[in-house]
Tab-separated table of C-alpha atoms and ligand atoms in Angstrom:
chain	number	residue	atom	x	y	z
J	1	MET	CA	0.457	0.127	0.088
J	2	ALA	CA	3.058	2.056	0.872
J	3	VAL	CA	3.657	4.707	-1.965
J	4	THR	CA	7.247	3.598	-3.001
J	5	THR	CA	8.141	6.488	-4.356
J	6	SER	CA	8.499	11.263	-4.669
J	7	VAL	CA	6.470	13.320	-7.376
J	8	HIS	CA	9.562	15.506	-6.227
J	9	GLY	CA	12.138	13.176	-7.277
J	10	MET	CA	14.129	10.675	-4.178
J	11	TRP	CA	17.813	10.606	-2.738
J	12	THR	CA	20.146	8.259	-4.464
J	13	THR	CA	21.248	6.409	-1.325
J	14	ARG	CA	20.788	6.190	1.877
J	15	LEU	CA	24.242	7.869	2.097
J	16	ALA	CA	22.733	10.596	0.468
J	17	PHE	CA	19.784	10.896	2.784
J	18	ILE	CA	21.821	11.195	5.738
J	19	LEU	CA	24.939	13.779	4.402
J	20	ALA	CA	21.421	15.737	3.608
J	21	ALA	CA	19.591	15.690	7.102
J	22	THR	CA	22.314	16.201	8.779
J	23	GLY	CA	23.226	19.352	6.241
J	24	SER	CA	20.021	20.316	7.577
J	25	ALA	CA	20.913	19.664	11.420
J	26	VAL	CA	24.430	21.212	11.568
J	27	GLY	CA	23.859	24.888	11.430
J	28	LEU	CA	23.768	28.381	12.971
J	29	GLY	CA	22.031	25.947	15.946
J	30	ASN	CA	25.328	24.467	16.359
J	31	ILE	CA	28.003	26.921	15.935
J	32	TRP	CA	25.887	30.072	16.816
J	33	LYS	CA	23.409	29.870	19.260
J	34	PHE	CA	24.089	26.341	20.810
J	35	PRO	CA	27.046	28.440	22.565
J	36	TYR	CA	25.204	31.586	23.670
J	37	ILE	CA	22.428	29.093	25.289
J	38	ALA	CA	24.563	27.510	27.175
J	39	GLY	CA	26.671	31.216	28.671
J	40	GLU	CA	22.984	32.714	29.140
J	41	ASN	CA	21.658	29.598	30.784
J	42	GLY	CA	24.783	28.805	33.301
J	43	GLY	CA	26.653	25.956	31.512
J	44	GLY	CA	26.687	22.423	32.812
J	45	ALA	CA	23.326	21.524	33.580
J	46	PHE	CA	21.896	22.871	31.085
J	47	VAL	CA	24.538	20.977	28.350
J	48	LEU	CA	23.226	18.303	30.404
J	49	VAL	CA	19.596	18.764	29.763
J	50	TYR	CA	20.324	19.369	26.503
J	51	ILE	CA	22.075	16.269	25.855
J	52	LEU	CA	19.600	13.848	27.556
J	53	CYS	CA	16.608	16.116	25.917
J	54	VAL	CA	18.200	15.077	22.465
J	55	SER	CA	18.395	11.499	23.549
J	56	MET	CA	15.639	10.540	24.992
J	57	ILE	CA	13.153	12.779	22.954
J	58	GLY	CA	15.633	14.433	19.684
J	59	ILE	CA	15.892	10.388	18.443
J	60	PRO	CA	12.735	8.964	19.259
J	61	ILE	CA	10.965	11.462	17.639
J	62	MET	CA	13.160	12.213	14.534
J	63	MET	CA	12.729	8.366	13.976
J	64	ALA	CA	8.693	9.188	13.918
J	65	GLU	CA	9.539	11.639	11.673
J	66	ILE	CA	11.441	10.340	9.013
J	67	LEU	CA	8.542	7.121	9.182
J	68	VAL	CA	5.990	9.107	8.994
J	69	GLY	CA	7.602	11.239	5.928
J	70	ARG	CA	8.782	8.266	3.875
J	71	ARG	CA	5.356	6.598	4.227
J	72	GLY	CA	3.749	9.750	3.088
J	73	ARG	CA	5.731	10.620	0.514
J	74	GLN	CA	4.276	14.196	-0.033
J	75	SER	CA	4.947	17.508	1.926
J	76	PRO	CA	4.334	17.128	5.165
J	77	ILE	CA	0.311	18.858	5.341
J	78	ASN	CA	-0.411	16.334	2.504
J	79	THR	CA	1.597	13.340	4.815
J	80	MET	CA	-0.811	13.449	7.608
J	81	ARG	CA	-3.650	14.222	6.273
J	82	THR	CA	-3.495	10.464	3.457
J	83	LEU	CA	-1.522	8.543	6.793
J	84	ALA	CA	-4.527	9.916	9.085
J	85	TYR	CA	-6.601	9.083	6.389
J	86	GLU	CA	-4.816	5.728	5.569
J	87	GLU	CA	-5.303	4.719	10.017
J	88	GLY	CA	-8.440	5.829	9.804
J	89	ARG	CA	-8.031	8.856	11.789
J	90	HIS	CA	-9.760	12.609	12.245
J	91	GLY	CA	-8.378	14.615	9.363
J	92	PHE	CA	-7.136	17.798	11.479
J	93	TRP	CA	-3.845	15.925	12.167
J	94	GLN	CA	-2.751	18.192	8.893
J	95	LEU	CA	-2.692	20.553	10.898
J	96	VAL	CA	0.710	19.680	11.799
J	97	GLY	CA	1.869	19.874	9.033
J	98	TRP	CA	0.955	23.296	8.248
J	99	GLY	CA	1.763	24.492	12.070
J	100	GLY	CA	5.196	23.198	10.705
J	101	VAL	CA	4.679	25.359	7.559
J	102	ILE	CA	4.365	28.638	9.736
J	103	ALA	CA	7.160	27.569	12.345
J	104	GLY	CA	10.009	27.028	9.116
J	105	PHE	CA	8.359	30.533	7.675
J	106	LEU	CA	9.121	32.574	11.444
J	107	ILE	CA	12.134	30.455	11.752
J	108	ILE	CA	13.969	30.902	8.127
J	109	SER	CA	13.079	34.833	8.963
J	110	TYR	CA	15.767	35.412	11.379
J	111	TYR	CA	17.310	32.948	10.915
J	112	SER	CA	18.269	34.495	7.225
J	113	VAL	CA	19.205	36.770	9.000
J	114	ILE	CA	21.781	35.737	11.509
J	115	ALA	CA	23.098	33.712	7.987
J	116	GLY	CA	23.742	37.608	7.385
J	117	TRP	CA	25.721	38.200	9.852
J	118	ALA	CA	28.342	35.280	8.852
J	119	ILE	CA	28.350	36.157	5.311
J	120	ALA	CA	29.653	39.880	6.650
J	121	TYR	CA	32.272	38.492	8.918
J	122	THR	CA	33.565	35.752	5.666
J	123	PHE	CA	34.294	39.395	4.236
J	124	ARG	CA	35.570	40.869	7.731
J	125	ALA	CA	38.038	37.899	7.499
J	126	LEU	CA	39.208	37.894	4.307
J	127	GLY	CA	40.266	41.622	4.526
J	128	GLY	CA	42.109	40.900	7.941
J	129	THR	CA	39.817	43.295	10.153
J	130	PHE	CA	40.437	40.905	12.693
J	131	THR	CA	44.254	41.400	13.185
J	132	SER	CA	45.076	41.456	16.951
J	133	LEU	CA	41.456	41.854	18.073
J	134	THR	CA	40.934	42.107	21.122
J	135	GLY	CA	37.967	41.390	23.669
J	136	GLU	CA	36.872	45.327	23.349
J	137	THR	CA	37.674	45.545	19.915
J	138	ALA	CA	35.544	42.697	18.562
J	139	THR	CA	32.213	43.680	21.021
J	140	ASP	CA	32.838	47.283	18.756
J	141	LEU	CA	33.247	45.636	15.402
J	142	PHE	CA	30.049	43.163	16.360
J	143	ASN	CA	27.667	46.437	17.408
J	144	ALA	CA	28.512	48.742	14.499
J	145	LEU	CA	26.833	45.869	12.390
J	146	LEU	CA	23.771	45.491	14.199
J	147	GLY	CA	23.498	48.866	14.298
J	148	ASP	CA	23.428	49.216	10.801
J	149	PRO	CA	19.975	47.748	9.380
J	150	GLU	CA	21.165	48.661	5.544
J	151	ARG	CA	23.927	45.990	5.889
J	152	LEU	CA	22.491	43.566	7.630
J	153	LEU	CA	18.902	43.917	5.237
J	154	ALA	CA	21.729	43.774	1.845
J	155	TRP	CA	23.643	40.117	3.501
J	156	HIS	CA	19.600	38.761	4.433
J	157	THR	CA	18.778	39.684	0.874
J	158	ILE	CA	21.620	37.492	-0.694
J	159	PHE	CA	21.589	35.098	1.775
J	160	MET	CA	17.624	34.585	0.972
J	161	VAL	CA	18.365	34.483	-2.975
J	162	MET	CA	21.123	31.564	-2.642
J	163	THR	CA	18.278	29.537	-0.241
J	164	ILE	CA	15.731	30.488	-3.258
J	165	ILE	CA	18.562	29.562	-5.573
J	166	VAL	CA	19.274	26.192	-4.558
J	167	ILE	CA	15.129	24.935	-3.761
J	168	SER	CA	14.446	25.886	-6.974
J	169	ARG	CA	16.830	23.137	-8.432
J	170	GLY	CA	15.305	21.042	-6.349
J	171	VAL	CA	17.145	19.772	-2.784
J	172	ARG	CA	18.949	16.691	-4.287
J	173	SER	CA	20.910	18.469	-6.720
J	174	GLY	CA	24.031	19.403	-5.497
J	175	LEU	CA	23.162	19.159	-2.200
J	176	GLU	CA	24.712	15.570	-1.265
J	177	GLN	CA	28.681	16.473	-2.994
J	178	ALA	CA	28.706	19.793	-0.762
J	179	VAL	CA	28.039	18.408	2.823
J	180	ARG	CA	30.388	15.210	1.978
J	181	VAL	CA	33.017	18.004	1.088
J	182	LEU	CA	31.984	20.385	3.446
J	183	MET	CA	30.501	18.274	6.549
J	184	PRO	CA	34.728	16.983	7.754
J	185	LEU	CA	36.027	21.078	6.298
J	186	LEU	CA	33.935	22.236	9.310
J	187	PHE	CA	35.193	19.624	11.800
J	188	VAL	CA	38.609	20.124	11.318
J	189	LEU	CA	38.435	24.205	11.652
J	190	LEU	CA	36.389	23.176	14.660
J	191	LEU	CA	39.796	21.114	15.694
J	192	VAL	CA	41.872	23.721	15.138
J	193	LEU	CA	39.830	26.356	16.989
J	194	VAL	CA	39.486	23.600	19.673
J	195	GLY	CA	43.662	23.654	19.277
J	196	TYR	CA	43.978	27.229	19.521
J	197	ALA	CA	41.372	27.644	22.952
J	198	LEU	CA	44.223	24.656	24.329
J	199	THR	CA	46.580	27.587	23.870
J	200	SER	CA	44.112	30.320	25.929
J	201	GLY	CA	45.500	29.851	28.976
J	202	ARG	CA	41.447	29.292	30.030
J	203	PHE	CA	40.580	26.196	28.129
J	204	MET	CA	39.962	24.321	31.701
J	205	ASP	CA	37.544	26.643	32.414
J	206	GLY	CA	36.174	26.403	29.529
J	207	ILE	CA	35.664	22.876	29.731
J	208	GLU	CA	34.460	23.435	33.469
J	209	PHE	CA	31.808	26.124	32.458
J	210	LEU	CA	30.536	23.342	29.679
J	211	PHE	CA	30.388	20.229	31.481
J	212	VAL	CA	30.161	20.256	35.494
J	213	PRO	CA	26.879	20.742	36.283
J	214	ASP	CA	25.656	23.405	38.984
J	215	PHE	CA	22.407	22.276	38.506
J	216	GLY	CA	21.494	25.387	41.743
J	217	ALA	CA	21.941	27.766	38.243
J	218	LEU	CA	19.431	25.528	36.426
J	219	SER	CA	15.828	27.822	36.000
J	220	ALA	CA	12.812	26.766	34.307
J	221	GLY	CA	13.677	28.930	31.373
J	222	ALA	CA	16.708	26.828	30.639
J	223	VAL	CA	15.388	23.690	30.985
J	224	ILE	CA	12.567	24.746	28.759
J	225	THR	CA	15.282	25.827	26.474
J	226	ALA	CA	17.312	22.732	26.567
J	227	MET	CA	14.574	21.178	25.365
J	228	GLY	CA	13.426	23.412	22.300
J	229	HIS	CA	16.758	23.939	21.206
J	230	ALA	CA	16.956	19.839	20.954
J	231	PHE	CA	13.976	20.526	18.658
J	232	PHE	CA	16.028	23.034	16.639
J	233	THR	CA	19.634	21.462	16.119
J	234	LEU	CA	18.348	18.414	15.112
J	235	SER	CA	15.549	20.369	12.815
J	236	LEU	CA	12.793	18.233	14.390
J	237	GLY	CA	9.131	19.346	14.946
J	238	MET	CA	8.113	21.143	11.932
J	239	GLY	CA	8.382	18.367	8.817
J	240	ALA	CA	11.837	19.241	7.625
J	241	ILE	CA	13.083	15.680	8.525
J	242	MET	CA	9.640	14.333	7.390
J	243	MET	CA	10.097	16.362	4.103
J	244	TYR	CA	13.596	14.353	3.758
J	245	GLY	CA	12.481	11.445	4.970
J	246	SER	CA	9.867	10.996	2.012
J	247	TYR	CA	12.765	10.980	-0.032
J	248	LEU	CA	14.180	8.722	1.406
J	249	PRO	CA	14.641	4.644	-0.492
J	250	ALA	CA	11.904	2.055	1.339
J	251	SER	CA	15.077	0.116	2.284
J	252	ALA	CA	17.069	2.303	3.986
J	253	SER	CA	17.401	1.400	7.954
J	254	ILE	CA	15.990	4.831	9.676
J	255	ALA	CA	17.081	4.128	13.463
J	256	ARG	CA	20.657	3.765	12.243
J	257	SER	CA	20.332	6.457	9.841
J	258	SER	CA	18.867	9.167	12.663
J	259	LEU	CA	21.228	7.474	15.476
J	260	ILE	CA	24.781	9.381	13.156
J	261	ILE	CA	22.595	12.322	12.502
J	262	ALA	CA	22.078	13.094	16.463
J	263	LEU	CA	25.494	11.839	17.010
J	264	MET	CA	27.568	14.330	14.493
J	265	ASP	CA	24.716	16.803	15.063
J	266	THR	CA	25.725	16.744	18.881
J	267	MET	CA	29.461	17.188	18.127
J	268	VAL	CA	29.309	19.600	16.578
J	269	ALA	CA	27.757	21.735	18.827
J	270	LEU	CA	29.966	20.436	21.728
J	271	LEU	CA	33.408	21.004	20.006
J	272	ALA	CA	31.919	25.111	18.674
J	273	GLY	CA	31.005	25.019	23.059
J	274	MET	CA	34.877	23.902	23.280
J	275	ALA	CA	36.471	26.490	21.501
J	276	ILE	CA	34.619	29.867	22.113
J	277	PHE	CA	33.819	29.403	26.213
J	278	PRO	CA	37.810	29.482	26.930
J	279	ILE	CA	38.455	32.274	24.433
J	280	VAL	CA	35.291	33.709	26.514
J	281	PHE	CA	37.316	33.658	30.084
J	282	ALA	CA	40.481	34.371	28.323
J	283	ASN	CA	39.715	37.777	27.033
J	284	GLY	CA	37.181	39.029	29.650
J	285	LEU	CA	33.946	38.226	27.767
J	286	GLU	CA	30.521	37.600	29.455
J	287	PRO	CA	28.966	34.198	28.760
J	288	GLU	CA	25.645	35.690	28.916
J	289	ALA	CA	26.813	37.753	26.031
J	290	GLY	CA	23.894	36.684	23.822
J	291	PRO	CA	23.108	36.035	20.270
J	292	GLY	CA	26.594	37.708	19.442
J	293	LEU	CA	28.695	35.216	21.536
J	294	VAL	CA	30.070	33.656	18.229
J	295	PHE	CA	31.137	36.774	16.495
J	296	LEU	CA	33.108	38.071	19.385
J	297	THR	CA	34.969	35.567	20.664
J	298	LEU	CA	36.190	33.035	16.920
J	299	PRO	CA	37.274	36.899	15.795
J	300	ILE	CA	40.157	37.318	18.205
J	301	ALA	CA	41.114	33.942	17.932
J	302	PHE	CA	41.600	34.216	14.193
J	303	GLY	CA	43.170	37.557	14.617
J	304	ASN	CA	45.823	36.560	16.517
J	305	MET	CA	46.509	32.517	15.511
J	306	PRO	CA	49.298	31.849	12.778
J	307	GLY	CA	47.399	31.322	9.382
J	308	GLY	CA	44.402	33.022	10.700
J	309	LEU	CA	43.292	35.204	7.531
J	310	LEU	CA	42.932	32.162	5.812
J	311	PHE	CA	41.733	29.688	8.584
J	312	GLY	CA	38.691	32.314	9.850
J	313	THR	CA	37.826	33.062	5.852
J	314	LEU	CA	37.395	29.215	5.723
J	315	PHE	CA	35.332	29.193	8.733
J	316	PHE	CA	32.531	32.071	8.078
J	317	VAL	CA	32.480	30.340	4.604
J	318	LEU	CA	31.664	26.835	6.369
J	319	LEU	CA	29.148	28.444	8.616
J	320	VAL	CA	27.742	30.296	5.844
J	321	PHE	CA	27.048	26.856	3.761
J	322	ALA	CA	26.069	25.387	7.535
J	323	ALA	CA	23.602	27.896	7.550
J	324	TRP	CA	22.837	27.308	3.496
J	325	THR	CA	22.024	23.561	3.881
J	326	SER	CA	19.810	24.037	6.732
J	327	ALA	CA	17.540	26.832	5.340
J	328	ILE	CA	16.804	25.055	2.659
J	329	SER	CA	14.343	22.477	4.907
J	330	LEU	CA	13.150	25.061	6.918
J	331	ILE	CA	11.015	25.817	3.727
J	332	GLU	CA	10.848	22.770	1.601
J	333	PRO	CA	7.541	21.623	3.139
J	334	ALA	CA	5.947	25.178	1.671
J	335	VAL	CA	7.221	24.936	-1.208
J	336	ALA	CA	6.220	21.050	-2.121
J	337	TRP	CA	2.753	22.080	-0.755
J	338	LEU	CA	2.750	24.813	-3.313
J	339	VAL	CA	3.972	22.374	-6.113
J	340	GLU	CA	1.291	19.075	-4.607
J	341	ASN	CA	-1.633	21.427	-4.343
J	342	GLN	CA	-1.842	24.970	-6.594
J	343	GLY	CA	0.118	23.259	-8.910
J	344	ILE	CA	2.877	25.510	-9.279
J	345	GLU	CA	5.974	25.026	-10.774
J	346	ARG	CA	9.031	24.731	-8.097
J	347	VAL	CA	10.578	27.818	-9.165
J	348	ARG	CA	7.911	29.647	-8.827
J	349	ALA	CA	7.033	28.608	-5.586
J	350	ALA	CA	10.703	28.674	-3.977
J	351	VAL	CA	10.597	32.519	-5.050
J	352	TYR	CA	7.035	33.091	-3.939
J	353	VAL	CA	7.989	31.313	-0.402
J	354	GLY	CA	11.421	33.347	-0.599
J	355	ILE	CA	9.672	36.879	-0.348
J	356	VAL	CA	7.683	35.871	2.339
J	357	ALA	CA	10.179	34.776	3.754
J	358	TRP	CA	12.439	37.963	2.988
J	359	LEU	CA	9.694	40.214	3.979
J	360	LEU	CA	9.408	38.710	7.377
J	361	GLY	CA	12.809	38.802	8.296
J	362	ILE	CA	12.990	42.336	7.762
J	363	VAL	CA	11.241	42.593	11.582
J	364	THR	CA	14.503	40.833	13.037
J	365	ILE	CA	17.090	43.326	10.985
J	366	MET	CA	15.357	46.488	12.996
J	367	SER	CA	14.803	44.316	16.485
J	368	PHE	CA	18.986	45.069	17.215
J	369	SER	CA	18.470	49.111	16.545
J	370	ASP	CA	15.395	51.113	16.324
J	371	TRP	CA	12.671	48.455	17.163
J	372	ALA	CA	14.479	46.969	19.980
J	373	PHE	CA	12.211	46.596	22.817
J	374	THR	CA	13.563	44.296	26.096
J	375	PHE	CA	11.339	41.851	28.415
J	376	ASP	CA	11.523	39.043	30.504
J	377	PHE	CA	11.566	35.249	29.884
J	378	ALA	CA	11.851	33.203	32.191
J	379	GLY	CA	14.004	35.590	34.732
J	380	GLU	CA	15.992	36.557	31.973
J	381	ALA	CA	15.982	40.127	30.393
J	382	LYS	CA	16.359	39.592	26.468
J	383	THR	CA	17.375	42.659	24.763
J	384	GLY	CA	16.489	41.595	21.113
J	385	GLY	CA	13.135	42.290	20.778
J	386	VAL	CA	10.806	40.530	18.151
J	387	PHE	CA	13.573	38.463	17.590
J	388	ASP	CA	13.955	37.077	21.060
J	389	LEU	CA	10.145	36.504	20.489
J	390	LEU	CA	9.981	34.344	17.469
J	391	ASP	CA	13.289	31.949	18.473
J	392	ILE	CA	11.276	31.824	21.779
J	393	LEU	CA	7.770	31.455	20.020
J	394	THR	CA	9.427	28.931	17.541
J	395	ALA	CA	12.626	26.729	19.565
J	396	ASN	CA	10.749	26.469	23.127
J	397	PHE	CA	7.056	26.301	22.104
J	398	MET	CA	5.908	25.498	18.359
J	399	LEU	CA	8.680	22.494	17.846
J	400	PRO	CA	8.059	20.871	21.055
J	401	LEU	CA	4.506	20.848	20.209
J	402	GLY	CA	4.772	19.676	16.819
J	403	GLY	CA	7.347	16.863	17.994
J	404	LEU	CA	4.480	16.172	20.653
J	405	ALA	CA	2.018	15.498	18.139
J	406	MET	CA	3.901	13.572	15.581
J	407	ALA	CA	5.451	11.844	18.679
J	408	LEU	CA	1.779	10.588	19.401
J	409	PHE	CA	0.641	10.321	16.253
J	410	ALA	CA	3.668	7.615	15.429
J	411	GLY	CA	2.474	6.283	19.012
J	412	TRP	CA	-0.974	5.901	19.286
J	413	PHE	CA	-2.718	7.047	16.376
J	414	MET	CA	-0.322	4.357	13.781
J	415	SER	CA	-1.119	1.131	13.676
J	416	ARG	CA	1.553	-1.195	15.165
J	417	GLU	CA	1.943	-3.110	12.327
J	418	SER	CA	2.605	0.599	10.073
J	419	THR	CA	4.911	2.148	12.181
J	420	ARG	CA	6.377	-1.415	12.542
J	421	ASP	CA	6.814	-1.869	8.605
J	422	GLU	CA	8.459	0.867	7.514
J	423	LEU	CA	10.864	0.909	10.476
J	424	ALA	CA	11.287	-2.875	9.346
J	425	MET	CA	12.973	-3.613	12.927
J	426	GLY	CA	10.480	-7.033	13.294
J	427	GLN	CA	9.468	-7.714	16.657
J	428	GLY	CA	12.901	-7.199	18.401
J	429	LEU	CA	14.004	-5.375	21.066
J	430	THR	CA	15.004	-2.254	19.237
J	431	TYR	CA	11.036	-1.472	17.748
J	432	ARG	CA	10.120	-2.311	21.248
J	433	LEU	CA	12.057	0.297	22.778
J	434	TRP	CA	11.320	2.728	20.286
J	435	ARG	CA	8.036	2.358	20.682
J	436	VAL	CA	7.956	2.626	24.574
J	437	MET	CA	9.820	6.009	23.866
J	438	ILE	CA	7.766	7.232	21.444
J	439	ARG	CA	4.564	6.505	23.465
J	440	TYR	CA	5.784	7.125	27.112
J	441	ILE	CA	9.079	8.965	27.736
J	442	ALA	CA	9.176	11.506	25.095
J	443	PRO	CA	5.584	12.711	25.449
J	444	LEU	CA	6.614	13.050	29.255
J	445	ALA	CA	9.123	15.033	29.281
J	446	VAL	CA	7.332	16.677	26.536
J	447	VAL	CA	4.482	17.765	28.750
J	448	LEU	CA	6.449	18.106	32.420
J	449	VAL	CA	8.888	20.496	30.896
J	450	PHE	CA	5.800	22.474	29.681
J	451	PHE	CA	4.490	22.211	32.772
J	452	ASN	CA	7.658	23.047	35.084
J	453	ALA	CA	8.195	26.226	32.947
J	454	ILE	CA	4.818	27.541	33.511
J	455	GLY	CA	5.139	26.643	37.072
J	456	LEU	CA	1.998	23.737	37.510
J	457	MET	CA	4.962	21.795	39.481
B	1	LIG	N1	18.908	22.150	12.805
B	1	LIG	C1	19.206	23.851	12.108
B	1	LIG	C2	20.230	24.103	13.066
B	1	LIG	O1	20.452	23.733	14.130
B	1	LIG	C3	18.018	24.915	11.984
B	1	LIG	C4	16.891	24.107	11.478
B	1	LIG	C5	16.651	23.175	9.757
B	1	LIG	C6	16.061	24.107	12.286
B	1	LIG	N2	15.155	23.027	9.869
B	1	LIG	C7	14.907	23.481	10.576
B	1	LIG	C8	15.259	24.416	13.090
B	1	LIG	C9	14.184	22.856	10.939
B	1	LIG	C10	13.950	23.756	12.855
B	1	LIG	C11	13.280	23.153	12.544
B	1	LIG	O2	21.069	25.683	12.673
């Protein structure tokens, strides 16, 4: 009964899928967001909760998303509708797909602006701007960019055009090759940076901050942020991985792919943290510096290490690529839906979606200057106005809710036969383990974190 191919095309191999999904997962979330939220939320205990959420909630839900996607073989909206119908369930399940499309628009709108910062920093690295940078001058340099909306708009526009171009050609062409080369290179560069951090004199302080948990520093807000980030960093909860799963050949192992993707994603984040925090401490910067953290710290490293011009340029190029391969997965579900339901050609659909996302991005650009305001989230001052609101709304609420819905659908509303068939794990222990995780552990964990956050407990 299951459809064997997608009208939008297919990955050629399982490796191609792993590369694409890793390309989606590894992005600004790992290198830009993880370090700054770990810094804002006190380090070690936050990191531990994040890792727990990735393994207990993230991996089972990733498997659910992939299996649902592969069984439906369409955009998340149509996949959810088709599967709900096949399983004899109510059509409202397609709302999960709609919620995902909306979350995707909201995320890409600010994601593209931050990717624009990375493009700006590529040129700064190349131009030698980082030479002999200190904590203070690095901060000035960053603030000059944030306070210049026109420049931010230019980079945001360039990044959005890059994203539209790849999407219009179809996510399969070129993506595999790009990720295959760039991902290992990104690893190597992160290792170089960790090597520099080793010489900073404060390496162990950085490691301690990141890995020694101080549970006193763990607020309810920190827990919900850690869980939200597990979804964000694995690209879960809005249908991106479901979409990529819809292009996955029937024979590929979903469990093994999910483990590999989650492992690589976590390693990149931890390496980024290990590179950044020693530099924070060695240069009189604050771990709570916020969204600018990676842009304040790594340029100092590049400006003071041998070969820094080359390494710095290469690093920011790779960061832009990592963001690029993530951004396309954020709008592919919307584009695929337009192609499927409105009969719009892919190129045109990509342009429409891109324009809406580009317009929304302007709000984020202005959040850092003219439209800035400060508010409190779970006892923490947020200074990024609408940007922070968008981030909290999507990562902390929409993605976990979307993921919860997918877990419930796969665990309780799809028949055991359907999920077992699709996961192709037989009656074995792994299948039963997954089923316990997806039915009980993951949903309960999400619900408990929410209750905890709204102070019900
Ligand atoms: N995971 C990406 C990152 O860490 C961002 C991303 C891509 C994403 N697709 C997504 C986040 C879907 C949530 C949902 O940078």
